[in-house]
Amino acid sequence: MNNSDNIRNFVIIAHIDHGKSTLADRMLEITGTVEKRKMKEQLLDAMGLERERGITIKMAPVRMSHILNSKSYILNLIDTPGHVDFGYEVSRSLAAVEGAVLLVDATKGVQAQTLYNFEQAQAQRLKIIPAVNKIDLPNAMVEETKQEMAELIGCDKSDIFEISGKTGKGVQELLEAIIKIVPPPVPSEKQILRALIFDSQYDSYKGVIAYVRVVDGQIKAGDKIYMFAAKAQADVLETGYFKPELVKSESLNAGEIGYIATGLKDLSKVRVGDTITQFSIFNSQFSIKPLTGYKEPQPVVFASFYPQDADDFEALRDALSKLKLNDSSLFFEPESSETMGRGFRCGFLGMLHMDIVRERLLREYDSEPLATIPSVVYKIKTKRGEEKMIYRPSELPDGGEVAEIMEPFATVEIISNAEYSGAIMKLLENARGIYKNLEYLSPKKILLAYEAPLAEIIVDFYDKLKSITQGYASLSYAIKGFSAANLVKLDILVAGEKVDALATVVPRDQSYQKGKYIVEKLKELLPRQLFMVTLQAAIGSKIIARESIAALKKDVTGYLYGGDRSRKMKLWKKQKRGKERLKREGRVEIPQEVFMNLFKKQ
Ligand code: GTP
């Protein structure tokens, strides 16, 4: 028998809103992990932002204890997010555990993320425990949902648990099943420390705190540790568990999930996916291999962030670095632009992810950078045969040099009630989608498979899908690769000047329509100036649409009555000069909301 025999590590995975956090609450209550008076709904959604929006953004680990047949067990649960943008959080949690509770809302049945998460858990060879949730609701379709799940997983209907995270019904039985079904962690024979970093955060006293799954060996305060990928050393200040707040412990042992306070102030030394070992072992003759890390997350949406004040460049770097510790899927690197100065090119896993990063920067770091329009990354082949990645549409060279433009394509899976299939297919067609497959999951439910350009999927496709299906359809997508497409760069000129941040890449056959839309919308959104402002959409040097915003009239001669014509003329002249100066020097200032509103809904 090994010491980890009484440990069970598991995650709860589900489609968004199927009730993971609520189920976790009941488990915390039943195991007495959190005192009743401290209990609040969705306790593991600790971030203010999570509670306000009712979504889980971060995975949250917690350690519980439970007694079964007079034996005491340690249960480490990791609550995971459900939205498609946060899939990377889920994949990391899966690597730290042996089992997964796959939860499905009985009023909704199997949905796109259920499928996706199930496949991920299967790929990690986790023991899967299926459960139907929300059975207390009058419109729960328990039998149908069980049937769908049984077909998906290939299990018996009787193996599926029926629970209500709200009332607690069936949760005790589920906990017992977790103990019985999920295997305990099995450390290797060698008792040499290897711990996988699956998350991290920054504390101004304790430095970087690494969240780890100890795979082999033991670690305690005072140990000197070594991080493989970062090639960095640190002295352990403290080890402990999540309750869910940090609680100090003597040591962390093989099979356990907990934290290590490293005291490190250099944030780049603790990387998610890296392996920690003892420095003495690394330095000795022992051959020790790091654990398999994670696939680097692939950002799909890029935007540039610039500090409002150029002096705040370093502060923005610091804020992004700290945020990245806690959100390792955030990508950023410095860049500079002629018009905007020094800033950072940032990569996100989706639009919601970008939105959350902006809000977290503001709330947690009091930083509100200017953001350019989000865009996917394009790949071009030049006529000289070079390949180049284009992170901002404005970087795209003009027509002549480019032999081919390629854009990222995604495989898209949509699960919906069959009655909406026509409307969904039309929506996908408008999004330049390519039909692949249609499968009936049950007589009423379909699974549609398409391929579509990522740029069409990430902006507001999900909102449109929800609205045409009354919220019934669900979506998941994964990047497939780059495909050539007939695209052009659409430039926007405001008062005769190209505005880099307004450039977009559009399908050639939609360029007129998009150009017209943008200048018309800009006319609505831009504040009026003292002079007339022309708005133009152009492809290369060809203007394809134009509008103008009339000047704000200020009657400077108003206070001069009578016939003093020459004085009037003088004033008009002066004003004309002023306007010319304004035109010459002054770029029209474009407020940040204009960028965001312009591309929201087209
Ligand atoms: P994400 O983390 O954002 O993916 O959501 P989640 O899966 O954690 O779902 P959450 O626990 O936040 O629950 C979503 C909604 O469903 C909340 O309004 C809950 O109160 C409700 N809910 C969860 N479980 C049950 C249940 O068993 N019965 C009923 N009636 N409502 C439930």
PDB file of N, CA and C and ligand atoms in Angstrom, residues 14-23 41-42 45 54-57 79-83 103 105 133-137 163-167, ligand 1:
ATOM      1  N   ALA A  14     -18.251  20.205 -17.714  1.00  0.00           N
ATOM      2  CA  ALA A  14     -19.606  20.333 -18.247  1.00  0.00           C
ATOM      3  C   ALA A  14     -19.674  21.478 -19.231  1.00  0.00           C
ATOM      4  N   HIS A  15     -20.742  21.518 -19.958  1.00  0.00           N
ATOM      5  CA  HIS A  15     -21.023  22.677 -20.804  1.00  0.00           C
ATOM      6  C   HIS A  15     -21.317  23.863 -19.884  1.00  0.00           C
ATOM      7  N   ILE A  16     -21.154  25.061 -20.412  1.00  0.00           N
ATOM      8  CA  ILE A  16     -21.377  26.268 -19.609  1.00  0.00           C
ATOM      9  C   ILE A  16     -22.786  26.260 -18.979  1.00  0.00           C
ATOM     10  N   ASP A  17     -22.850  26.628 -17.701  1.00  0.00           N
ATOM     11  CA  ASP A  17     -24.111  26.748 -16.960  1.00  0.00           C
ATOM     12  C   ASP A  17     -24.817  25.433 -16.627  1.00  0.00           C
ATOM     13  N   HIS A  18     -24.154  24.311 -16.822  1.00  0.00           N
ATOM     14  CA  HIS A  18     -24.816  23.056 -16.472  1.00  0.00           C
ATOM     15  C   HIS A  18     -24.721  22.737 -14.978  1.00  0.00           C
ATOM     16  N   GLY A  19     -24.017  23.621 -14.243  1.00  0.00           N
ATOM     17  CA  GLY A  19     -24.098  23.530 -12.782  1.00  0.00           C
ATOM     18  C   GLY A  19     -22.868  23.021 -12.049  1.00  0.00           C
ATOM     19  N   LYS A  20     -21.685  23.194 -12.624  1.00  0.00           N
ATOM     20  CA  LYS A  20     -20.459  22.707 -11.966  1.00  0.00           C
ATOM     21  C   LYS A  20     -20.227  23.379 -10.622  1.00  0.00           C
ATOM     22  N   SER A  21     -20.265  24.720 -10.647  1.00  0.00           N
ATOM     23  CA  SER A  21     -19.921  25.432  -9.414  1.00  0.00           C
ATOM     24  C   SER A  21     -20.940  25.154  -8.315  1.00  0.00           C
ATOM     25  N   THR A  22     -22.199  24.995  -8.692  1.00  0.00           N
ATOM     26  CA  THR A  22     -23.242  24.710  -7.699  1.00  0.00           C
ATOM     27  C   THR A  22     -23.036  23.316  -7.101  1.00  0.00           C
ATOM     28  N   LEU A  23     -22.676  22.358  -7.935  1.00  0.00           N
ATOM     29  CA  LEU A  23     -22.394  21.015  -7.419  1.00  0.00           C
ATOM     30  C   LEU A  23     -21.194  21.055  -6.477  1.00  0.00           C
ATOM     31  N   GLU A  41     -23.200  31.183  -2.498  1.00  0.00           N
ATOM     32  CA  GLU A  41     -23.368  30.456  -3.773  1.00  0.00           C
ATOM     33  C   GLU A  41     -22.138  30.549  -4.658  1.00  0.00           C
ATOM     34  N   GLN A  42     -21.886  29.459  -5.377  1.00  0.00           N
ATOM     35  CA  GLN A  42     -20.746  29.383  -6.290  1.00  0.00           C
ATOM     36  C   GLN A  42     -19.465  29.886  -5.623  1.00  0.00           C
ATOM     37  N   ASP A  45     -16.136  30.374  -7.393  1.00  0.00           N
ATOM     38  CA  ASP A  45     -15.963  31.490  -8.318  1.00  0.00           C
ATOM     39  C   ASP A  45     -15.563  32.712  -7.502  1.00  0.00           C
ATOM     40  N   GLY A  54     -21.700  35.452 -13.492  1.00  0.00           N
ATOM     41  CA  GLY A  54     -22.236  34.103 -13.292  1.00  0.00           C
ATOM     42  C   GLY A  54     -21.500  33.065 -14.121  1.00  0.00           C
ATOM     43  N   ILE A  55     -20.229  33.324 -14.421  1.00  0.00           N
ATOM     44  CA  ILE A  55     -19.464  32.326 -15.168  1.00  0.00           C
ATOM     45  C   ILE A  55     -18.154  32.035 -14.438  1.00  0.00           C
ATOM     46  N   THR A  56     -17.637  30.845 -14.660  1.00  0.00           N
ATOM     47  CA  THR A  56     -16.339  30.509 -14.102  1.00  0.00           C
ATOM     48  C   THR A  56     -15.291  30.851 -15.143  1.00  0.00           C
ATOM     49  N   ILE A  57     -14.279  31.583 -14.727  1.00  0.00           N
ATOM     50  CA  ILE A  57     -13.215  31.964 -15.647  1.00  0.00           C
ATOM     51  C   ILE A  57     -11.963  31.164 -15.317  1.00  0.00           C
ATOM     52  N   ASP A  79     -12.601  22.750  -9.878  1.00  0.00           N
ATOM     53  CA  ASP A  79     -13.773  23.263 -10.609  1.00  0.00           C
ATOM     54  C   ASP A  79     -13.232  23.930 -11.871  1.00  0.00           C
ATOM     55  N   THR A  80     -13.867  23.695 -13.002  1.00  0.00           N
ATOM     56  CA  THR A  80     -13.320  24.226 -14.255  1.00  0.00           C
ATOM     57  C   THR A  80     -14.329  25.121 -14.965  1.00  0.00           C
ATOM     58  N   PRO A  81     -13.854  26.024 -15.809  1.00  0.00           N
ATOM     59  CA  PRO A  81     -14.784  26.861 -16.571  1.00  0.00           C
ATOM     60  C   PRO A  81     -15.423  26.082 -17.718  1.00  0.00           C
ATOM     61  N   GLY A  82     -16.588  26.570 -18.183  1.00  0.00           N
ATOM     62  CA  GLY A  82     -17.288  25.860 -19.245  1.00  0.00           C
ATOM     63  C   GLY A  82     -17.260  26.559 -20.600  1.00  0.00           C
ATOM     64  N   HIS A  83     -17.004  27.866 -20.620  1.00  0.00           N
ATOM     65  CA  HIS A  83     -17.068  28.585 -21.901  1.00  0.00           C
ATOM     66  C   HIS A  83     -15.940  28.153 -22.828  1.00  0.00           C
ATOM     67  N   LEU A 103     -20.887  16.335 -16.145  1.00  0.00           N
ATOM     68  CA  LEU A 103     -22.199  16.795 -15.705  1.00  0.00           C
ATOM     69  C   LEU A 103     -23.022  17.293 -16.891  1.00  0.00           C
ATOM     70  N   ASP A 105     -26.868  19.042 -17.811  1.00  0.00           N
ATOM     71  CA  ASP A 105     -28.118  19.658 -17.357  1.00  0.00           C
ATOM     72  C   ASP A 105     -29.299  18.897 -17.984  1.00  0.00           C
ATOM     73  N   ASN A 133     -27.723  16.441 -14.066  1.00  0.00           N
ATOM     74  CA  ASN A 133     -27.946  17.446 -13.022  1.00  0.00           C
ATOM     75  C   ASN A 133     -29.292  18.151 -13.212  1.00  0.00           C
ATOM     76  N   LYS A 134     -29.690  18.885 -12.207  1.00  0.00           N
ATOM     77  CA  LYS A 134     -30.914  19.705 -12.196  1.00  0.00           C
ATOM     78  C   LYS A 134     -32.177  18.842 -12.327  1.00  0.00           C
ATOM     79  N   ILE A 135     -32.146  17.668 -11.714  1.00  0.00           N
ATOM     80  CA  ILE A 135     -33.319  16.797 -11.815  1.00  0.00           C
ATOM     81  C   ILE A 135     -34.503  17.351 -11.028  1.00  0.00           C
ATOM     82  N   ASP A 136     -34.250  18.388 -10.190  1.00  0.00           N
ATOM     83  CA  ASP A 136     -35.361  18.981  -9.427  1.00  0.00           C
ATOM     84  C   ASP A 136     -36.266  19.840 -10.302  1.00  0.00           C
ATOM     85  N   LEU A 137     -35.797  20.241 -11.468  1.00  0.00           N
ATOM     86  CA  LEU A 137     -36.600  21.155 -12.286  1.00  0.00           C
ATOM     87  C   LEU A 137     -37.760  20.419 -12.959  1.00  0.00           C
ATOM     88  N   ILE A 163     -28.681  13.688 -10.124  1.00  0.00           N
ATOM     89  CA  ILE A 163     -28.453  14.575  -8.980  1.00  0.00           C
ATOM     90  C   ILE A 163     -29.110  15.949  -9.167  1.00  0.00           C
ATOM     91  N   SER A 164     -29.160  16.676  -8.057  1.00  0.00           N
ATOM     92  CA  SER A 164     -29.512  18.090  -8.120  1.00  0.00           C
ATOM     93  C   SER A 164     -28.493  18.847  -7.282  1.00  0.00           C
ATOM     94  N   GLY A 165     -27.708  19.663  -7.949  1.00  0.00           N
ATOM     95  CA  GLY A 165     -26.733  20.474  -7.233  1.00  0.00           C
ATOM     96  C   GLY A 165     -27.438  21.486  -6.349  1.00  0.00           C
ATOM     97  N   LYS A 166     -28.649  21.821  -6.724  1.00  0.00           N
ATOM     98  CA  LYS A 166     -29.401  22.836  -5.981  1.00  0.00           C
ATOM     99  C   LYS A 166     -29.910  22.271  -4.652  1.00  0.00           C
ATOM    100  N   THR A 167     -30.625  21.123  -4.721  1.00  0.00           N
ATOM    101  CA  THR A 167     -31.205  20.581  -3.491  1.00  0.00           C
ATOM    102  C   THR A 167     -30.232  19.638  -2.788  1.00  0.00           C
TER     103      THR A 167
HETATM  104  P1  GTP B   1     -19.882  27.986 -15.686  1.00  0.00           P
HETATM  105  O1  GTP B   1     -18.836  27.829 -14.658  1.00  0.00           O
HETATM  106  O2  GTP B   1     -20.066  29.430 -16.058  1.00  0.00           O
HETATM  107  O3  GTP B   1     -19.689  27.106 -16.830  1.00  0.00           O
HETATM  108  O4  GTP B   1     -21.269  27.544 -14.987  1.00  0.00           O
HETATM  109  P2  GTP B   1     -21.467  26.313 -14.042  1.00  0.00           P
HETATM  110  O5  GTP B   1     -21.475  25.072 -14.827  1.00  0.00           O
HETATM  111  O6  GTP B   1     -20.517  26.400 -12.904  1.00  0.00           O
HETATM  112  O7  GTP B   1     -22.934  26.537 -13.556  1.00  0.00           O
HETATM  113  P3  GTP B   1     -23.433  27.151 -12.179  1.00  0.00           P
HETATM  114  O8  GTP B   1     -23.132  26.254 -11.037  1.00  0.00           O
HETATM  115  O9  GTP B   1     -22.957  28.555 -12.113  1.00  0.00           O
HETATM  116  O10 GTP B   1     -25.005  27.061 -12.425  1.00  0.00           O
HETATM  117  C1  GTP B   1     -25.659  27.724 -13.478  1.00  0.00           C
HETATM  118  C2  GTP B   1     -27.086  28.057 -13.057  1.00  0.00           C
HETATM  119  O11 GTP B   1     -27.837  26.859 -12.868  1.00  0.00           O
HETATM  120  C3  GTP B   1     -27.175  28.807 -11.743  1.00  0.00           C
HETATM  121  O12 GTP B   1     -28.211  29.747 -11.845  1.00  0.00           O
HETATM  122  C4  GTP B   1     -27.543  27.733 -10.721  1.00  0.00           C
HETATM  123  O13 GTP B   1     -28.256  28.222  -9.639  1.00  0.00           O
HETATM  124  C5  GTP B   1     -28.393  26.784 -11.562  1.00  0.00           C
HETATM  125  N1  GTP B   1     -28.296  25.403 -11.078  1.00  0.00           N
HETATM  126  C6  GTP B   1     -27.183  24.662 -10.911  1.00  0.00           C
HETATM  127  N2  GTP B   1     -27.485  23.411 -10.487  1.00  0.00           N
HETATM  128  C7  GTP B   1     -28.836  23.360 -10.384  1.00  0.00           C
HETATM  129  C8  GTP B   1     -29.774  22.340  -9.994  1.00  0.00           C
HETATM  130  O14 GTP B   1     -29.428  21.202  -9.674  1.00  0.00           O
HETATM  131  N3  GTP B   1     -31.091  22.669 -10.038  1.00  0.00           N
HETATM  132  C9  GTP B   1     -31.527  23.902 -10.401  1.00  0.00           C
HETATM  133  N4  GTP B   1     -32.823  24.128 -10.386  1.00  0.00           N
HETATM  134  N5  GTP B   1     -30.689  24.869 -10.767  1.00  0.00           N
HETATM  135  C10 GTP B   1     -29.363  24.621 -10.763  1.00  0.00           C
END
